Amino acid sequence: TKTVLVDTRKTTPGMRMLEKEAVRIGGGMNHRIGLFDMILLKDNHIDFCGGVHNAITRARQYCKDKGLDLKIECEVRDFAELNEALKDLPDRIMFDNFTPADTVKAVELVHAAGTPAHIETESSGGITFDTMIPYAKAGVDFISFGALTHSVKALDMSLKAKGSSKLSM
């Protein structure tokens, strides 16, 4: 598929840049380095603002007031929030905890809504290495999951030589 795997900001304290570089070297893409390079409206922001429309409007006003040119990504938890987001046209819509089947429907809605081609789609929430393929096949542009950085297993390396247990010099 054309889906790109992206990391999250869920990294080991003091190791963010190393972990994000490892994702990049491994073929993934860095989603955001910090809070300064893209606005991501998560569920708590949406709830505190009183809905998707208010959150997107306030984020746009913040960018205008501060003279910032930042992309705005909006997380949606269901189809009602998705329909609300489609009215305000953020740069990217993140489908949070959608099933692969619902993700297919959500991607279709984004494309069918006559929205500008610049709206990107992303799946996130509960996705693992074992479940990412159905999400990619659903047609999203991006899949993000914290396991790329926060659940990495250390490589078990040993320098033991095989063969004779006796050393000769």
PDB file of C-alpha atoms in Angstrom:
ATOM      1  CA  THR A   1       0.000   0.000   0.000  1.00  0.00           C
ATOM      2  CA  LYS A   2       0.998   3.643  -0.041  1.00  0.00           C
ATOM      3  CA  THR A   3       0.384   3.966   3.702  1.00  0.00           C
ATOM      4  CA  VAL A   4       3.290   5.408   5.673  1.00  0.00           C
ATOM      5  CA  LEU A   5       4.079   4.282   9.222  1.00  0.00           C
ATOM      6  CA  VAL A   6       4.674   7.167  11.585  1.00  0.00           C
ATOM      7  CA  ASP A   7       5.839   7.276  15.165  1.00  0.00           C
ATOM      8  CA  THR A   8       4.355   9.258  18.033  1.00  0.00           C
ATOM      9  CA  ARG A   9       5.856  11.503  20.675  1.00  0.00           C
ATOM     10  CA  LYS A  10       5.670   8.597  23.164  1.00  0.00           C
ATOM     11  CA  THR A  11       9.402   8.169  23.589  1.00  0.00           C
ATOM     12  CA  THR A  12      11.882   7.437  26.351  1.00  0.00           C
ATOM     13  CA  PRO A  13      12.799  10.636  28.244  1.00  0.00           C
ATOM     14  CA  GLY A  14      16.069  11.990  26.865  1.00  0.00           C
ATOM     15  CA  MET A  15      16.044   9.525  23.962  1.00  0.00           C
ATOM     16  CA  ARG A  16      13.431  11.084  21.661  1.00  0.00           C
ATOM     17  CA  MET A  17      15.781  12.079  18.860  1.00  0.00           C
ATOM     18  CA  LEU A  18      17.579   8.719  18.846  1.00  0.00           C
ATOM     19  CA  GLU A  19      14.324   6.760  18.856  1.00  0.00           C
ATOM     20  CA  LYS A  20      12.816   8.921  16.128  1.00  0.00           C
ATOM     21  CA  GLU A  21      15.963   8.563  14.028  1.00  0.00           C
ATOM     22  CA  ALA A  22      15.709   4.780  14.413  1.00  0.00           C
ATOM     23  CA  VAL A  23      12.134   4.928  13.064  1.00  0.00           C
ATOM     24  CA  ARG A  24      13.292   7.028  10.123  1.00  0.00           C
ATOM     25  CA  ILE A  25      16.231   4.731   9.342  1.00  0.00           C
ATOM     26  CA  GLY A  26      13.869   1.745   9.542  1.00  0.00           C
ATOM     27  CA  GLY A  27      11.671   3.205   6.804  1.00  0.00           C
ATOM     28  CA  GLY A  28       9.057   4.989   8.896  1.00  0.00           C
ATOM     29  CA  MET A  29       8.402   8.691   9.140  1.00  0.00           C
ATOM     30  CA  ASN A  30       8.467  11.020  12.110  1.00  0.00           C
ATOM     31  CA  HIS A  31       4.978  12.317  12.899  1.00  0.00           C
ATOM     32  CA  ARG A  32       5.942  15.250  15.094  1.00  0.00           C
ATOM     33  CA  ILE A  33       9.134  15.987  16.966  1.00  0.00           C
ATOM     34  CA  GLY A  34       7.437  18.256  19.487  1.00  0.00           C
ATOM     35  CA  LEU A  35       4.433  20.469  20.056  1.00  0.00           C
ATOM     36  CA  PHE A  36       5.908  23.136  17.787  1.00  0.00           C
ATOM     37  CA  ASP A  37       5.709  21.478  14.370  1.00  0.00           C
ATOM     38  CA  MET A  38       2.036  20.487  13.974  1.00  0.00           C
ATOM     39  CA  ILE A  39      -1.123  21.001  15.977  1.00  0.00           C
ATOM     40  CA  LEU A  40      -2.753  17.722  16.941  1.00  0.00           C
ATOM     41  CA  LEU A  41      -6.225  18.139  18.392  1.00  0.00           C
ATOM     42  CA  LYS A  42      -6.774  15.104  20.600  1.00  0.00           C
ATOM     43  CA  ASP A  43      -9.954  13.993  22.351  1.00  0.00           C
ATOM     44  CA  ASN A  44      -9.264  16.025  25.493  1.00  0.00           C
ATOM     45  CA  HIS A  45      -8.722  19.226  23.458  1.00  0.00           C
ATOM     46  CA  ILE A  46     -11.961  18.607  21.584  1.00  0.00           C
ATOM     47  CA  ASP A  47     -13.878  17.934  24.809  1.00  0.00           C
ATOM     48  CA  PHE A  48     -12.497  21.045  26.562  1.00  0.00           C
ATOM     49  CA  CYS A  49     -13.328  23.218  23.535  1.00  0.00           C
ATOM     50  CA  GLY A  50     -16.880  21.904  23.307  1.00  0.00           C
ATOM     51  CA  GLY A  51     -16.533  19.938  20.074  1.00  0.00           C
ATOM     52  CA  VAL A  52     -14.560  19.450  16.891  1.00  0.00           C
ATOM     53  CA  HIS A  53     -15.681  22.703  15.256  1.00  0.00           C
ATOM     54  CA  ASN A  54     -14.654  24.822  18.246  1.00  0.00           C
ATOM     55  CA  ALA A  55     -11.292  23.039  18.565  1.00  0.00           C
ATOM     56  CA  ILE A  56     -10.386  23.532  14.905  1.00  0.00           C
ATOM     57  CA  THR A  57     -11.599  27.146  14.928  1.00  0.00           C
ATOM     58  CA  ARG A  58      -9.562  27.958  18.044  1.00  0.00           C
ATOM     59  CA  ALA A  59      -6.454  26.245  16.639  1.00  0.00           C
ATOM     60  CA  ARG A  60      -6.735  28.275  13.434  1.00  0.00           C
ATOM     61  CA  GLN A  61      -7.201  31.479  15.425  1.00  0.00           C
ATOM     62  CA  TYR A  62      -4.154  30.635  17.563  1.00  0.00           C
ATOM     63  CA  CYS A  63      -2.035  30.177  14.430  1.00  0.00           C
ATOM     64  CA  LYS A  64      -3.309  33.468  13.025  1.00  0.00           C
ATOM     65  CA  ASP A  65      -2.696  35.358  16.275  1.00  0.00           C
ATOM     66  CA  LYS A  66       0.846  33.963  16.608  1.00  0.00           C
ATOM     67  CA  GLY A  67       1.732  34.242  12.913  1.00  0.00           C
ATOM     68  CA  LEU A  68       2.277  30.487  12.651  1.00  0.00           C
ATOM     69  CA  ASP A  69       1.872  28.321   9.576  1.00  0.00           C
ATOM     70  CA  LEU A  70       1.184  24.952  11.174  1.00  0.00           C
ATOM     71  CA  LYS A  71      -0.799  22.018   9.852  1.00  0.00           C
ATOM     72  CA  ILE A  72      -3.801  21.075  11.957  1.00  0.00           C
ATOM     73  CA  GLU A  73      -4.624  17.434  12.556  1.00  0.00           C
ATOM     74  CA  CYS A  74      -7.896  16.511  14.219  1.00  0.00           C
ATOM     75  CA  GLU A  75      -8.555  13.218  15.973  1.00  0.00           C
ATOM     76  CA  VAL A  76     -12.071  11.833  15.591  1.00  0.00           C
ATOM     77  CA  ARG A  77     -13.579   9.072  17.708  1.00  0.00           C
ATOM     78  CA  ASP A  78     -16.695   8.314  15.680  1.00  0.00           C
ATOM     79  CA  PHE A  79     -18.554   9.174  12.504  1.00  0.00           C
ATOM     80  CA  ALA A  80     -20.367  12.133  14.074  1.00  0.00           C
ATOM     81  CA  GLU A  81     -17.024  13.783  14.858  1.00  0.00           C
ATOM     82  CA  LEU A  82     -15.734  12.855  11.400  1.00  0.00           C
ATOM     83  CA  ASN A  83     -18.687  14.586   9.739  1.00  0.00           C
ATOM     84  CA  GLU A  84     -18.085  17.643  11.917  1.00  0.00           C
ATOM     85  CA  ALA A  85     -14.391  17.690  10.998  1.00  0.00           C
ATOM     86  CA  LEU A  86     -15.220  17.467   7.302  1.00  0.00           C
ATOM     87  CA  LYS A  87     -17.102  20.764   7.600  1.00  0.00           C
ATOM     88  CA  ASP A  88     -13.991  22.518   8.926  1.00  0.00           C
ATOM     89  CA  LEU A  89     -11.407  20.829   6.661  1.00  0.00           C
ATOM     90  CA  PRO A  90      -8.349  20.267   8.840  1.00  0.00           C
ATOM     91  CA  ASP A  91      -5.129  19.242   7.079  1.00  0.00           C
ATOM     92  CA  ARG A  92      -5.323  15.686   8.438  1.00  0.00           C
ATOM     93  CA  ILE A  93      -8.011  13.600  10.127  1.00  0.00           C
ATOM     94  CA  MET A  94      -6.980  10.843  12.524  1.00  0.00           C
ATOM     95  CA  PHE A  95      -9.398   7.955  13.028  1.00  0.00           C
ATOM     96  CA  ASP A  96      -8.898   6.935  16.660  1.00  0.00           C
ATOM     97  CA  ASN A  97      -9.750   3.358  17.646  1.00  0.00           C
ATOM     98  CA  PHE A  98     -11.769   2.721  14.475  1.00  0.00           C
ATOM     99  CA  THR A  99     -11.978  -0.883  13.305  1.00  0.00           C
ATOM    100  CA  PRO A 100     -10.452  -1.646   9.898  1.00  0.00           C
ATOM    101  CA  ALA A 101     -13.987  -1.916   8.439  1.00  0.00           C
ATOM    102  CA  ASP A 102     -14.983   1.472   9.879  1.00  0.00           C
ATOM    103  CA  THR A 103     -11.696   2.906   8.621  1.00  0.00           C
ATOM    104  CA  VAL A 104     -12.611   1.892   5.059  1.00  0.00           C
ATOM    105  CA  LYS A 105     -15.944   3.732   5.457  1.00  0.00           C
ATOM    106  CA  ALA A 106     -14.242   6.766   7.000  1.00  0.00           C
ATOM    107  CA  VAL A 107     -11.693   7.041   4.181  1.00  0.00           C
ATOM    108  CA  GLU A 108     -14.527   6.773   1.655  1.00  0.00           C
ATOM    109  CA  LEU A 109     -16.409   9.579   3.430  1.00  0.00           C
ATOM    110  CA  VAL A 110     -13.360  11.851   3.333  1.00  0.00           C
ATOM    111  CA  HIS A 111     -12.874  11.235  -0.393  1.00  0.00           C
ATOM    112  CA  ALA A 112     -16.604  11.382  -1.230  1.00  0.00           C
ATOM    113  CA  ALA A 113     -17.239  14.597   0.678  1.00  0.00           C
ATOM    114  CA  GLY A 114     -15.826  16.638  -2.185  1.00  0.00           C
ATOM    115  CA  THR A 115     -13.121  17.828   0.162  1.00  0.00           C
ATOM    116  CA  PRO A 116      -9.841  19.193  -1.147  1.00  0.00           C
ATOM    117  CA  ALA A 117      -7.261  16.570  -2.004  1.00  0.00           C
ATOM    118  CA  HIS A 118      -4.943  17.926   0.675  1.00  0.00           C
ATOM    119  CA  ILE A 119      -6.860  16.293   3.557  1.00  0.00           C
ATOM    120  CA  GLU A 120      -4.721  13.410   4.754  1.00  0.00           C
ATOM    121  CA  THR A 121      -6.054  10.449   6.732  1.00  0.00           C
ATOM    122  CA  GLU A 122      -4.464   8.555   9.598  1.00  0.00           C
ATOM    123  CA  SER A 123      -5.342   5.542  11.736  1.00  0.00           C
ATOM    124  CA  SER A 124      -4.259   5.363  15.350  1.00  0.00           C
ATOM    125  CA  GLY A 125      -5.223   3.747  18.625  1.00  0.00           C
ATOM    126  CA  GLY A 126      -4.660   0.131  19.519  1.00  0.00           C
ATOM    127  CA  ILE A 127      -2.807  -0.652  16.293  1.00  0.00           C
ATOM    128  CA  THR A 128       0.080  -3.108  16.563  1.00  0.00           C
ATOM    129  CA  PHE A 129       2.560  -4.731  14.205  1.00  0.00           C
ATOM    130  CA  ASP A 130       0.146  -7.668  14.015  1.00  0.00           C
ATOM    131  CA  THR A 131      -2.916  -5.558  13.100  1.00  0.00           C
ATOM    132  CA  MET A 132      -1.466  -2.794  10.920  1.00  0.00           C
ATOM    133  CA  ILE A 133      -1.975  -4.503   7.527  1.00  0.00           C
ATOM    134  CA  PRO A 134      -5.819  -4.294   7.517  1.00  0.00           C
ATOM    135  CA  TYR A 135      -5.536  -0.578   8.379  1.00  0.00           C
ATOM    136  CA  ALA A 136      -3.085   0.003   5.543  1.00  0.00           C
ATOM    137  CA  LYS A 137      -5.415  -1.840   3.165  1.00  0.00           C
ATOM    138  CA  ALA A 138      -8.249   0.440   4.335  1.00  0.00           C
ATOM    139  CA  GLY A 139      -6.591   3.254   2.387  1.00  0.00           C
ATOM    140  CA  VAL A 140      -5.316   5.629   5.066  1.00  0.00           C
ATOM    141  CA  ASP A 141      -2.311   7.793   4.255  1.00  0.00           C
ATOM    142  CA  PHE A 142      -0.669   7.190   7.634  1.00  0.00           C
ATOM    143  CA  ILE A 143      -0.709   4.714  10.499  1.00  0.00           C
ATOM    144  CA  SER A 144       0.698   5.892  13.798  1.00  0.00           C
ATOM    145  CA  PHE A 145       1.423   3.758  16.781  1.00  0.00           C
ATOM    146  CA  GLY A 146       3.572   4.290  19.819  1.00  0.00           C
ATOM    147  CA  ALA A 147       5.002   0.769  19.725  1.00  0.00           C
ATOM    148  CA  LEU A 148       7.542   1.997  17.178  1.00  0.00           C
ATOM    149  CA  THR A 149       9.253   3.817  20.039  1.00  0.00           C
ATOM    150  CA  HIS A 150       7.813   2.918  23.450  1.00  0.00           C
ATOM    151  CA  SER A 151       7.665  -0.882  23.104  1.00  0.00           C
ATOM    152  CA  VAL A 152      10.930  -1.637  21.373  1.00  0.00           C
ATOM    153  CA  LYS A 153      12.622  -4.823  22.487  1.00  0.00           C
ATOM    154  CA  ALA A 154      16.381  -4.765  22.906  1.00  0.00           C
ATOM    155  CA  LEU A 155      18.388  -6.854  20.482  1.00  0.00           C
ATOM    156  CA  ASP A 156      19.889  -9.850  22.285  1.00  0.00           C
ATOM    157  CA  MET A 157      23.460  -9.951  21.035  1.00  0.00           C
ATOM    158  CA  SER A 158      26.251 -12.138  22.212  1.00  0.00           C
ATOM    159  CA  LEU A 159      29.912 -12.280  21.272  1.00  0.00           C
ATOM    160  CA  LYS A 160      30.312 -15.925  22.178  1.00  0.00           C
ATOM    161  CA  ALA A 161      32.270 -17.955  19.681  1.00  0.00           C
ATOM    162  CA  LYS A 162      30.967 -21.340  18.594  1.00  0.00           C
ATOM    163  CA  GLY A 163      33.232 -24.314  18.598  1.00  0.00           C
ATOM    164  CA  SER A 164      35.854 -25.359  21.120  1.00  0.00           C
ATOM    165  CA  SER A 165      35.341 -24.284  24.686  1.00  0.00           C
ATOM    166  CA  LYS A 166      39.145 -24.173  25.205  1.00  0.00           C
ATOM    167  CA  LEU A 167      41.099 -21.119  24.318  1.00  0.00           C
ATOM    168  CA  SER A 168      44.567 -21.612  22.916  1.00  0.00           C
ATOM    169  CA  MET A 169      47.070 -18.850  22.611  1.00  0.00           C
TER     170      MET A 169
END
